[in-house]
Tab-separated table of C-alpha atoms in Angstrom:
chain	number	residue	atom	x	y	z
A	692	MET	CA	-12.240	-21.578	12.014
A	693	ALA	CA	-8.622	-20.368	11.972
A	694	ILE	CA	-8.150	-21.579	8.384
A	695	ALA	CA	-11.159	-19.574	7.202
A	696	ALA	CA	-9.853	-16.451	8.966
A	697	GLU	CA	-6.426	-16.859	7.353
A	698	SER	CA	-8.013	-17.387	3.950
A	699	SER	CA	-10.096	-14.229	4.365
A	700	ARG	CA	-7.040	-12.241	5.429
A	701	ARG	CA	-5.106	-13.450	2.396
A	702	TYR	CA	-8.005	-12.629	0.067
A	703	THR	CA	-8.174	-9.088	1.437
A	704	ALA	CA	-4.392	-8.688	1.147
A	705	LYS	CA	-4.425	-9.889	-2.468
A	706	PHE	CA	-7.259	-7.521	-3.307
A	707	ASN	CA	-5.400	-4.642	-1.632
A	708	SER	CA	-2.347	-5.463	-3.744
A	709	LEU	CA	-4.397	-4.635	-6.877
A	710	LEU	CA	-4.740	-0.975	-5.885
A	711	ASP	CA	-3.072	1.387	-8.352
A	712	LYS	CA	-2.445	-1.480	-10.774
A	713	SER	CA	-3.782	-1.936	-14.297
A	714	VAL	CA	-6.712	-4.364	-14.322
A	715	LEU	CA	-9.261	-5.735	-16.746
A	716	VAL	CA	-12.763	-5.870	-15.266
A	717	ARG	CA	-15.181	-8.138	-17.118
A	718	LEU	CA	-18.860	-7.526	-16.528
A	719	ASN	CA	-21.573	-10.161	-16.500
A	720	ASN	CA	-23.185	-8.529	-19.570
A	721	GLY	CA	-20.102	-9.227	-21.734
A	722	ARG	CA	-18.661	-5.715	-21.598
A	723	TYR	CA	-15.315	-4.917	-19.999
A	724	TYR	CA	-13.256	-2.005	-18.732
A	725	ARG	CA	-9.498	-1.719	-18.588
A	726	GLY	CA	-7.923	0.819	-16.244
A	727	ARG	CA	-6.105	1.555	-12.993
A	728	LEU	CA	-7.937	0.310	-9.908
A	729	SER	CA	-8.049	3.296	-7.579
A	730	GLY	CA	-10.664	2.182	-5.083
A	731	PHE	CA	-13.051	-0.582	-4.067
A	732	ASP	CA	-15.489	-1.657	-1.420
A	733	LEU	CA	-14.728	-5.247	-0.499
A	734	ASN	CA	-18.222	-5.924	0.867
A	735	SER	CA	-20.142	-4.806	-2.230
A	736	MET	CA	-17.300	-5.333	-4.740
A	737	ASN	CA	-17.984	-1.834	-6.107
A	738	LEU	CA	-14.897	-0.661	-8.008
A	739	VAL	CA	-13.407	2.636	-9.148
A	740	LEU	CA	-11.169	2.707	-12.220
A	741	GLU	CA	-9.146	5.705	-13.347
A	742	VAL	CA	-7.894	6.331	-16.871
A	743	ALA	CA	-10.199	3.600	-18.123
A	744	GLU	CA	-11.114	2.302	-21.547
A	745	ASP	CA	-14.192	0.252	-22.365
A	746	ASN	CA	-14.537	-2.618	-24.850
A	747	GLU	CA	-15.608	-0.144	-27.571
A	748	GLY	CA	-12.375	1.858	-27.216
A	749	LYS	CA	-13.971	4.838	-25.445
A	750	ARG	CA	-11.750	6.425	-22.815
A	751	TRP	CA	-13.028	7.596	-19.454
A	752	PRO	CA	-11.167	9.553	-16.751
A	753	LEU	CA	-13.165	7.840	-13.993
A	754	VAL	CA	-15.495	4.829	-13.980
A	755	PHE	CA	-17.517	3.521	-11.045
A	756	ILE	CA	-18.586	-0.100	-11.500
A	757	GLY	CA	-21.314	-1.678	-9.386
A	758	GLY	CA	-20.182	-4.882	-7.764
A	759	SER	CA	-23.265	-6.782	-8.917
A	760	TYR	CA	-22.066	-6.339	-12.522
A	761	VAL	CA	-18.520	-7.639	-11.980
A	762	SER	CA	-17.844	-11.165	-13.190
A	763	GLU	CA	-14.044	-11.133	-12.949
A	764	ILE	CA	-11.073	-8.892	-12.277
A	765	ILE	CA	-7.802	-9.673	-14.011
A	766	LEU	CA	-4.451	-8.138	-13.121
A	767	GLU	CA	-2.832	-6.960	-16.341
A	768	GLU	CA	0.536	-5.915	-15.031
A	769	GLY	CA	2.675	-8.334	-13.181
A	770	SER	CA	5.447	-7.471	-10.802
A	771	VAL	CA	8.853	-8.890	-11.497
A	772	PHE	CA	9.754	-8.262	-7.856
A	773	ASP	CA	8.913	-11.052	-5.419
A	774	ALA	CA	9.679	-10.136	-1.804
A	775	LYS	CA	10.263	-13.680	-0.570
A	776	GLU	CA	12.495	-14.508	-3.529
A	777	PHE	CA	14.448	-11.258	-3.140
A	778	ALA	CA	15.012	-11.970	0.564
A	779	GLU	CA	16.631	-15.281	-0.394
A	780	PHE	CA	18.690	-13.451	-3.029
A	781	LEU	CA	19.910	-11.034	-0.341
A	782	VAL	CA	21.068	-13.939	1.803
A	783	ASN	CA	22.569	-16.112	-0.946
A	784	GLN	CA	24.024	-13.520	-3.321
A	785	GLY	CA	24.521	-10.560	-1.017
A	786	GLY	CA	25.695	-12.270	2.132
A	787	ILE	CA	23.206	-10.381	4.306
A	788	GLY	CA	22.208	-12.237	7.451
A	789	ARG	CA	18.672	-13.591	7.701
A	790	HIS	CA	18.311	-11.965	11.118
A	791	LEU	CA	18.427	-8.544	9.405
A	792	ILE	CA	15.707	-9.363	6.869
A	793	LYS	CA	11.948	-9.197	7.374
A	794	VAL	CA	9.545	-10.122	4.550
A	795	TYR	CA	6.019	-8.714	4.317
A	796	GLU	CA	4.528	-10.993	1.668
A	797	ASP	CA	1.036	-9.466	1.758
A	798	VAL	CA	2.384	-6.098	0.517
A	799	ASN	CA	5.446	-7.497	-1.346
A	800	VAL	CA	8.008	-5.617	0.758
A	801	VAL	CA	11.388	-6.578	2.213
A	802	GLU	CA	12.783	-4.699	5.176
A	803	VAL	CA	16.512	-4.829	5.867
A	804	GLY	CA	17.801	-3.801	9.258
A	805	ARG	CA	14.560	-1.964	10.074
A	806	ILE	CA	15.729	1.076	8.086
A	807	ILE	CA	15.736	-0.058	4.452
A	808	ARG	CA	12.593	-0.959	2.498
A	809	VAL	CA	12.684	-2.743	-0.838
A	810	THR	CA	9.673	-2.928	-3.161
A	811	GLY	CA	9.092	-3.388	-6.862
A	812	ASN	CA	9.723	0.358	-7.157
A	813	GLY	CA	13.232	0.170	-5.713
A	814	VAL	CA	15.195	0.654	-2.516
A	815	GLU	CA	14.277	3.243	0.124
A	816	GLY	CA	16.927	4.242	2.610
A	817	THR	CA	20.340	5.857	2.817
A	818	GLY	CA	23.824	4.918	3.871
A	819	PRO	CA	26.293	2.172	3.024
A	820	MET	CA	23.844	-0.675	3.731
A	821	ALA	CA	21.200	0.887	1.462
A	822	GLN	CA	23.818	1.219	-1.290
A	823	LYS	CA	24.741	-2.442	-0.882
A	824	VAL	CA	21.072	-3.487	-0.977
A	825	HIS	CA	20.563	-1.345	-4.082
A	826	THR	CA	23.480	-3.063	-5.832
A	827	ILE	CA	22.010	-6.470	-4.938
A	828	TYR	CA	18.573	-5.261	-6.124
A	829	VAL	CA	20.037	-4.345	-9.538
A	830	GLU	CA	21.686	-7.789	-9.732
A	831	TYR	CA	18.364	-9.398	-8.818
A	832	LEU	CA	16.543	-7.522	-11.601
A	833	ARG	CA	19.252	-8.505	-14.096
A	834	SER	CA	18.892	-12.139	-13.022
A	835	LYS	CA	15.205	-11.810	-13.995
A	836	GLY	CA	16.221	-10.708	-17.491
A	837	LEU	CA	15.651	-6.971	-17.074
A	838	LYS	CA	18.053	-4.351	-18.374
A	839	VAL	CA	18.850	-1.902	-15.610
């Protein structure tokens, strides 16, 4: 039973990670919508898309999609930032001790020293340690081929 509970928790976490991301929602009638997922009901699979476009090119400010019509949901924007990978980068390239680093994989966040948070959007925090983490973050993004 513990494996099923863990699987359910991971599914919910993955679905939560889609919030505010660009997705393609295919319907079982062949139509699709592309937009930013701004809400959902996990039990019914009802979805809310903002700034959406349908397969005919019509734009809609807000679209509510009944869960019974959804055949698949595809994430269209990928994150270059991987919390677990960045934590290893902090240790190996930045010389920051593992004891200072906490990884929250389900929300793709790294916490350093309980006062600095690192996400795909950047580094949150102030002070010398935050500046060091920011420098390492820029190096990490460059190692992924991004120009920063």
